[in-house]
mmCIF file of C-alpha atoms in Angstrom:
data_model
loop_
_atom_site.group_PDB
_atom_site.id
_atom_site.type_symbol
_atom_site.label_atom_id
_atom_site.label_comp_id
_atom_site.label_asym_id
_atom_site.label_seq_id
_atom_site.Cartn_x
_atom_site.Cartn_y
_atom_site.Cartn_z
ATOM 1 C CA UNK A 12 56.211 35.838 -22.325
ATOM 2 C CA UNK A 13 53.975 33.470 -20.284
ATOM 3 C CA UNK A 14 50.399 32.688 -21.096
ATOM 4 C CA UNK A 15 48.243 31.689 -18.190
ATOM 5 C CA UNK A 16 45.522 29.119 -18.587
ATOM 6 C CA UNK A 17 41.986 30.306 -18.009
ATOM 7 C CA UNK A 18 40.881 29.814 -14.431
ATOM 8 C CA UNK A 19 37.209 29.996 -15.337
ATOM 9 C CA UNK A 20 35.141 27.419 -13.449
ATOM 10 C CA UNK A 21 34.022 24.397 -15.391
ATOM 11 C CA UNK A 22 30.324 24.469 -16.199
ATOM 12 C CA UNK A 23 28.188 22.076 -14.189
ATOM 13 C CA UNK A 24 27.042 19.079 -16.199
ATOM 14 C CA UNK A 25 23.435 19.228 -17.295
ATOM 15 C CA UNK A 26 21.031 17.389 -15.005
ATOM 16 C CA UNK A 27 17.410 16.433 -15.432
ATOM 17 C CA UNK A 28 14.945 19.064 -14.288
ATOM 18 C CA UNK A 29 11.259 18.136 -14.377
ATOM 19 C CA UNK A 30 8.804 20.600 -15.875
ATOM 20 C CA UNK A 31 7.598 23.301 -13.468
ATOM 21 C CA UNK A 32 5.131 21.946 -10.917
ATOM 22 C CA UNK A 33 2.528 24.497 -12.068
ATOM 23 C CA UNK A 34 2.572 22.862 -15.514
ATOM 24 C CA UNK A 35 1.979 19.379 -14.073
ATOM 25 C CA UNK A 36 -0.970 17.515 -12.659
ATOM 26 C CA UNK A 37 -0.124 16.358 -9.142
ATOM 27 C CA UNK A 38 -1.697 13.250 -7.676
ATOM 28 C CA UNK A 39 -1.287 12.038 -4.094
ATOM 29 C CA UNK A 40 -2.652 8.697 -2.944
ATOM 30 C CA UNK A 41 -2.119 5.957 -0.382
ATOM 31 C CA UNK A 42 -1.577 2.285 -1.125
ATOM 32 C CA UNK A 43 -1.248 -0.782 1.062
ATOM 33 C CA UNK A 44 0.800 -3.816 0.019
ATOM 34 C CA UNK A 45 -1.190 -7.043 -0.162
ATOM 35 C CA UNK A 46 -0.876 -9.180 2.945
ATOM 36 C CA UNK A 47 0.602 -6.407 5.088
ATOM 37 C CA UNK A 48 -0.754 -5.256 8.425
ATOM 38 C CA UNK A 49 -2.204 -1.926 7.232
ATOM 39 C CA UNK A 50 -3.182 -0.503 10.601
ATOM 40 C CA UNK A 51 -1.296 2.773 10.985
ATOM 41 C CA UNK A 52 1.103 2.209 8.101
ATOM 42 C CA UNK A 53 1.046 2.785 4.353
ATOM 43 C CA UNK A 54 2.813 3.974 1.251
ATOM 44 C CA UNK A 55 2.141 7.607 0.360
ATOM 45 C CA UNK A 56 2.667 8.193 -3.355
ATOM 46 C CA UNK A 57 3.083 11.601 -4.999
ATOM 47 C CA UNK A 58 3.380 11.844 -8.759
ATOM 48 C CA UNK A 59 3.753 14.808 -11.090
ATOM 49 C CA UNK A 60 2.350 14.153 -14.560
ATOM 50 C CA UNK A 61 3.210 16.190 -17.643
ATOM 51 C CA UNK A 62 1.948 15.291 -21.123
ATOM 52 C CA UNK A 63 0.886 11.800 -19.978
ATOM 53 C CA UNK A 64 4.298 10.994 -18.430
ATOM 54 C CA UNK A 65 5.195 10.781 -14.763
ATOM 55 C CA UNK A 66 8.037 13.316 -14.634
ATOM 56 C CA UNK A 67 8.665 13.344 -10.880
ATOM 57 C CA UNK A 68 7.663 11.129 -7.967
ATOM 58 C CA UNK A 69 8.126 10.279 -4.316
ATOM 59 C CA UNK A 70 7.014 6.997 -2.760
ATOM 60 C CA UNK A 71 7.213 7.183 1.016
ATOM 61 C CA UNK A 72 6.597 4.322 3.451
ATOM 62 C CA UNK A 73 5.278 5.725 6.717
ATOM 63 C CA UNK A 74 4.088 4.438 10.073
ATOM 64 C CA UNK A 75 1.966 6.208 12.668
ATOM 65 C CA UNK A 76 3.652 6.556 16.062
ATOM 66 C CA UNK A 77 1.948 8.416 18.913
ATOM 67 C CA UNK A 78 -0.324 10.305 16.546
ATOM 68 C CA UNK A 79 2.313 11.442 14.020
ATOM 69 C CA UNK A 80 3.618 9.889 10.817
ATOM 70 C CA UNK A 81 7.246 8.725 10.727
ATOM 71 C CA UNK A 82 9.293 7.908 7.626
ATOM 72 C CA UNK A 83 10.359 4.273 7.210
ATOM 73 C CA UNK A 84 11.715 4.267 3.628
ATOM 74 C CA UNK A 85 11.427 6.341 0.451
ATOM 75 C CA UNK A 86 12.302 6.221 -3.237
ATOM 76 C CA UNK A 87 12.181 9.586 -4.983
ATOM 77 C CA UNK A 88 13.720 11.827 -7.628
ATOM 78 C CA UNK A 89 15.823 14.937 -7.222
ATOM 79 C CA UNK A 90 19.165 16.259 -8.362
ATOM 80 C CA UNK A 91 18.954 14.320 -11.622
ATOM 81 C CA UNK A 92 18.705 10.920 -9.930
ATOM 82 C CA UNK A 93 16.269 8.322 -8.713
ATOM 83 C CA UNK A 94 17.446 7.224 -5.291
ATOM 84 C CA UNK A 95 16.328 5.607 -2.060
ATOM 85 C CA UNK A 96 16.382 6.391 1.637
ATOM 86 C CA UNK A 97 16.112 4.052 4.631
ATOM 87 C CA UNK A 98 15.263 5.657 7.971
ATOM 88 C CA UNK A 99 15.613 4.617 11.589
ATOM 89 C CA UNK A 100 13.130 5.377 14.379
ATOM 90 C CA UNK A 101 14.890 8.690 15.084
ATOM 91 C CA UNK A 102 14.424 9.849 11.484
ATOM 92 C CA UNK A 103 18.081 9.419 10.526
ATOM 93 C CA UNK A 104 18.669 8.441 6.895
ATOM 94 C CA UNK A 105 20.779 5.289 7.215
ATOM 95 C CA UNK A 106 21.898 5.101 3.582
ATOM 96 C CA UNK A 107 21.689 8.696 2.323
ATOM 97 C CA UNK A 108 20.728 9.150 -1.292
ATOM 98 C CA UNK A 109 21.499 5.597 -2.449
ATOM 99 C CA UNK A 110 21.579 5.880 -6.225
ATOM 100 C CA UNK A 111 19.178 3.736 -8.213
ATOM 101 C CA UNK A 112 19.544 5.450 -11.574
ATOM 102 C CA UNK A 113 20.767 8.638 -13.207
ATOM 103 C CA UNK A 114 18.104 10.587 -15.090
ATOM 104 C CA UNK A 115 19.387 11.841 -18.450
ATOM 105 C CA UNK A 116 18.648 15.527 -19.044
ATOM 106 C CA UNK A 117 17.424 14.968 -22.604
ATOM 107 C CA UNK A 118 15.012 12.025 -22.119
ATOM 108 C CA UNK A 119 14.300 12.296 -18.420
ATOM 109 C CA UNK A 120 10.524 12.103 -18.575
ATOM 110 C CA UNK A 121 10.572 8.667 -20.181
ATOM 111 C CA UNK A 122 13.193 7.412 -17.710
ATOM 112 C CA UNK A 123 11.330 8.786 -14.686
ATOM 113 C CA UNK A 124 8.049 7.324 -15.935
ATOM 114 C CA UNK A 125 9.629 3.853 -16.160
ATOM 115 C CA UNK A 126 11.565 4.267 -12.892
ATOM 116 C CA UNK A 127 8.319 5.101 -11.080
ATOM 117 C CA UNK A 128 6.781 1.763 -12.064
ATOM 118 C CA UNK A 129 9.891 -0.089 -10.909
ATOM 119 C CA UNK A 130 10.120 1.899 -7.667
ATOM 120 C CA UNK A 131 6.476 1.262 -6.766
ATOM 121 C CA UNK A 132 7.010 -2.483 -7.267
ATOM 122 C CA UNK A 133 10.176 -2.383 -5.099
ATOM 123 C CA UNK A 134 8.435 -0.486 -2.309
ATOM 124 C CA UNK A 135 5.603 -3.041 -2.305
ATOM 125 C CA UNK A 136 8.034 -5.984 -2.402
ATOM 126 C CA UNK A 137 10.282 -4.609 0.370
ATOM 127 C CA UNK A 138 7.490 -3.177 2.540
ATOM 128 C CA UNK A 139 7.678 -5.751 5.341
ATOM 129 C CA UNK A 140 11.507 -5.847 5.301
ATOM 130 C CA UNK A 141 11.662 -2.043 5.549
ATOM 131 C CA UNK A 142 9.275 -2.090 8.482
ATOM 132 C CA UNK A 143 11.242 -4.823 10.309
ATOM 133 C CA UNK A 144 14.484 -2.899 9.755
ATOM 134 C CA UNK A 145 12.896 0.339 11.038
ATOM 135 C CA UNK A 146 11.587 -1.474 14.125
ATOM 136 C CA UNK A 147 15.046 -2.968 14.745
ATOM 137 C CA UNK A 148 13.909 -6.568 14.309
ATOM 138 C CA UNK A 149 16.674 -9.026 13.445
ATOM 139 C CA UNK A 150 14.552 -10.965 10.945
#
């Protein structure tokens, strides 16, 4: 007599899920890196705060072109990761979801809170390089 192995699908590994947005305080603000030409360009920052921790965020570098805002670069959280995007003038994501860090499901809030600080510093530091790359400059 043969015994067949169970063909049940393997459970998906647990991933970080931030608290529901309705339970968070959401803050949206603009910032401009020191020394940058701020005319028609900025970082747009969205943070979700729960129990004094930033539990989700998106930092988006944008530029105004012909009256509309275009993405240049972004670091954000979703799918249990902190990752980055780099866009071209046509809005294509040149690097996809380039992983920066996994967010553990059990201590995600603390990791996201720290990752936000690091990501904001990176976006300020790489602001001019991101803009040159988006514009297609060789420098």
